Backbone as JSON, one array per atom type, in Angstrom:
{
  "sequence": "MDCYALKGHNESKDYMMIVNEIDDGYVVRIVRDLDGYEEVTTDFMSKTLFDSCVRTGYLTKMEASLAVTA",
  "N": [[-68.58, 35.16, 68.72], [-65.33, 36.06, 67.92], [-63.44, 38.93, 68.76], [-61.22, 41.48, 67.66], [-58.95, 44.07, 68.27], [-57.82, 46.58, 66.07], [-54.61, 47.65, 65.27], [-53.81, 51.02, 65.17], [-53.57, 54.5, 64.29], [-52.95, 56.89, 66.87], [-55.57, 56.98, 69.22], [-57.2, 54.88, 68.1], [-60.34, 53.34, 67.45], [-60.93, 51.16, 65.97], [-62.02, 47.92, 65.01], [-62.22, 44.31, 64.56], [-64.32, 41.59, 63.78], [-64.66, 38.09, 63.84], [-66.71, 36.49, 61.69], [-67.33, 34.08, 60.47], [-65.76, 30.91, 60.14], [-64.0, 29.38, 57.57], [-62.7, 26.82, 55.33], [-60.08, 27.76, 54.34], [-59.69, 30.16, 55.62], [-61.12, 33.13, 57.1], [-64.29, 34.75, 57.39], [-64.66, 38.09, 57.9], [-65.78, 40.94, 59.77], [-65.13, 44.26, 59.58], [-64.86, 47.14, 61.47], [-64.52, 50.51, 61.26], [-63.7, 53.59, 62.75], [-64.37, 56.63, 61.56], [-63.83, 59.58, 62.28], [-66.16, 59.74, 63.95], [-68.03, 58.62, 62.28], [-69.03, 55.42, 61.4], [-67.52, 52.99, 59.43], [-68.36, 50.04, 57.97], [-67.25, 46.97, 56.87], [-67.38, 43.82, 55.2], [-65.38, 41.03, 54.7], [-63.0, 38.65, 53.31], [-60.4, 36.88, 55.0], [-57.34, 35.3, 54.85], [-56.1, 32.41, 56.63], [-53.35, 32.42, 56.98], [-52.64, 35.16, 56.69], [-54.15, 36.22, 58.82], [-52.96, 34.92, 61.08], [-50.39, 36.01, 60.88], [-50.93, 38.75, 61.33], [-51.81, 38.68, 64.01], [-49.53, 37.7, 65.26], [-47.67, 39.78, 64.79], [-48.8, 41.83, 66.18], [-50.65, 43.55, 65.03], [-53.28, 42.84, 65.17], [-55.17, 42.48, 68.11], [-56.56, 40.45, 70.51], [-59.74, 41.03, 71.98], [-62.32, 41.7, 74.45], [-65.63, 40.82, 73.55], [-67.71, 42.44, 74.39], [-66.51, 44.92, 74.67], [-66.1, 45.76, 72.06], [-68.68, 46.24, 71.18], [-69.42, 48.46, 72.67], [-67.55, 50.26, 71.9]],
  "CA": [[-67.74, 35.82, 67.75], [-64.09, 36.62, 68.45], [-63.21, 40.33, 68.38], [-59.82, 41.9, 67.7], [-58.68, 45.49, 68.06], [-56.85, 46.83, 65.01], [-53.61, 48.65, 65.61], [-53.98, 52.17, 64.31], [-52.98, 55.76, 64.73], [-53.49, 57.52, 68.08], [-56.51, 56.18, 70.01], [-58.13, 54.3, 67.14], [-61.34, 52.43, 68.01], [-61.23, 50.2, 64.92], [-61.97, 46.52, 65.45], [-62.61, 43.29, 63.6], [-65.0, 40.43, 64.35], [-64.7, 36.91, 62.98], [-68.12, 36.14, 61.49], [-67.42, 32.68, 60.1], [-64.5, 30.27, 59.77], [-64.12, 28.45, 56.45], [-61.51, 25.97, 55.18], [-58.79, 28.42, 54.15], [-59.63, 31.48, 56.24], [-62.22, 33.66, 57.91], [-65.11, 35.88, 56.95], [-64.51, 39.05, 58.98], [-66.46, 42.23, 59.68], [-64.21, 45.29, 60.06], [-65.55, 48.38, 61.81], [-63.55, 51.61, 61.4], [-64.26, 54.86, 63.21], [-63.86, 57.72, 60.74], [-64.29, 60.85, 62.88], [-67.53, 59.62, 64.43], [-68.81, 57.85, 61.31], [-68.54, 54.04, 61.34], [-67.48, 52.31, 58.14], [-68.41, 48.61, 58.22], [-67.03, 46.15, 55.68], [-67.27, 42.38, 55.41], [-64.38, 40.57, 53.74], [-62.32, 37.38, 53.58], [-59.01, 36.97, 55.44], [-56.75, 33.97, 54.89], [-55.56, 32.04, 57.94], [-51.95, 32.85, 57.02], [-52.62, 36.59, 56.96], [-54.67, 36.42, 60.17], [-51.91, 34.52, 62.03], [-49.32, 37.0, 60.79], [-51.4, 39.98, 61.98], [-51.82, 38.45, 65.46], [-48.13, 37.55, 65.68], [-46.97, 41.07, 64.73], [-49.46, 42.8, 67.05], [-51.61, 44.4, 64.33], [-54.57, 42.44, 65.76], [-55.09, 42.1, 69.52], [-57.86, 39.93, 70.95], [-60.41, 41.85, 72.98], [-63.63, 41.23, 74.89], [-66.67, 41.16, 72.59], [-68.52, 43.53, 74.94], [-65.79, 46.17, 74.44], [-66.32, 46.14, 70.67], [-70.04, 46.75, 71.04], [-69.51, 49.78, 73.28], [-66.5, 51.14, 71.36]],
  "C": [[-66.5, 36.39, 68.43], [-63.91, 38.03, 67.9], [-61.74, 40.67, 68.57], [-59.74, 43.4, 67.45], [-57.63, 45.61, 66.96], [-55.89, 47.91, 65.46], [-53.75, 49.81, 64.63], [-53.27, 53.38, 64.86], [-53.7, 56.29, 65.96], [-54.38, 56.56, 68.85], [-57.6, 55.6, 69.11], [-59.08, 53.33, 67.84], [-61.76, 51.39, 66.98], [-61.12, 48.78, 65.47], [-62.48, 45.59, 64.37], [-63.26, 42.13, 64.33], [-64.94, 39.28, 63.34], [-66.16, 36.48, 62.9], [-68.27, 34.65, 61.24], [-66.03, 32.14, 59.77], [-64.78, 29.29, 58.64], [-62.78, 27.75, 56.27], [-60.19, 26.73, 55.16], [-58.71, 29.81, 54.77], [-60.87, 31.84, 57.03], [-63.0, 34.71, 57.14], [-65.1, 36.84, 58.13], [-65.33, 40.31, 58.69], [-65.53, 43.24, 60.34], [-64.99, 46.57, 60.27], [-64.48, 49.45, 62.06], [-64.28, 52.88, 61.8], [-63.59, 55.97, 62.41], [-64.44, 59.04, 61.23], [-65.77, 60.81, 63.26], [-68.45, 58.86, 63.49], [-68.21, 56.45, 61.23], [-68.64, 53.5, 59.92], [-67.39, 50.82, 58.43], [-68.23, 47.87, 56.91], [-66.95, 44.68, 56.1], [-66.37, 41.85, 54.31], [-63.84, 39.21, 54.15], [-60.89, 37.66, 54.02], [-58.46, 35.56, 55.53], [-56.2, 33.69, 56.3], [-54.11, 32.48, 58.07], [-51.84, 34.32, 57.35], [-53.09, 36.88, 58.38], [-53.59, 36.09, 61.22], [-50.76, 35.51, 62.04], [-49.69, 38.29, 61.5], [-51.43, 39.84, 63.5], [-50.38, 38.4, 65.98], [-47.39, 38.89, 65.73], [-47.62, 42.14, 65.6], [-50.41, 43.74, 66.35], [-53.03, 44.1, 64.81], [-54.33, 41.99, 67.19], [-56.47, 41.67, 69.97], [-58.43, 40.79, 72.06], [-61.73, 41.21, 73.36], [-64.68, 41.69, 73.88], [-67.49, 42.34, 73.08], [-67.84, 44.89, 74.73], [-66.01, 46.66, 73.02], [-67.69, 46.77, 70.49], [-70.16, 48.17, 71.6], [-68.49, 50.75, 72.72], [-67.05, 52.09, 70.33]]
}
């Protein structure tokens, strides 16, 4: 599973994992740190939106092991 850090405010530990690739996009799991409480959501992201987020720096690829310990 590829993991990406989400650009956020201050020292955000939010990240996203690609769970599955389908024809027109990805099924992603987003983990957000809300003051020590983790909010986990699973959603669809189109390939166009994903590519745009990587290109603009909103998503940055990271080691999968860093996401697990974050």
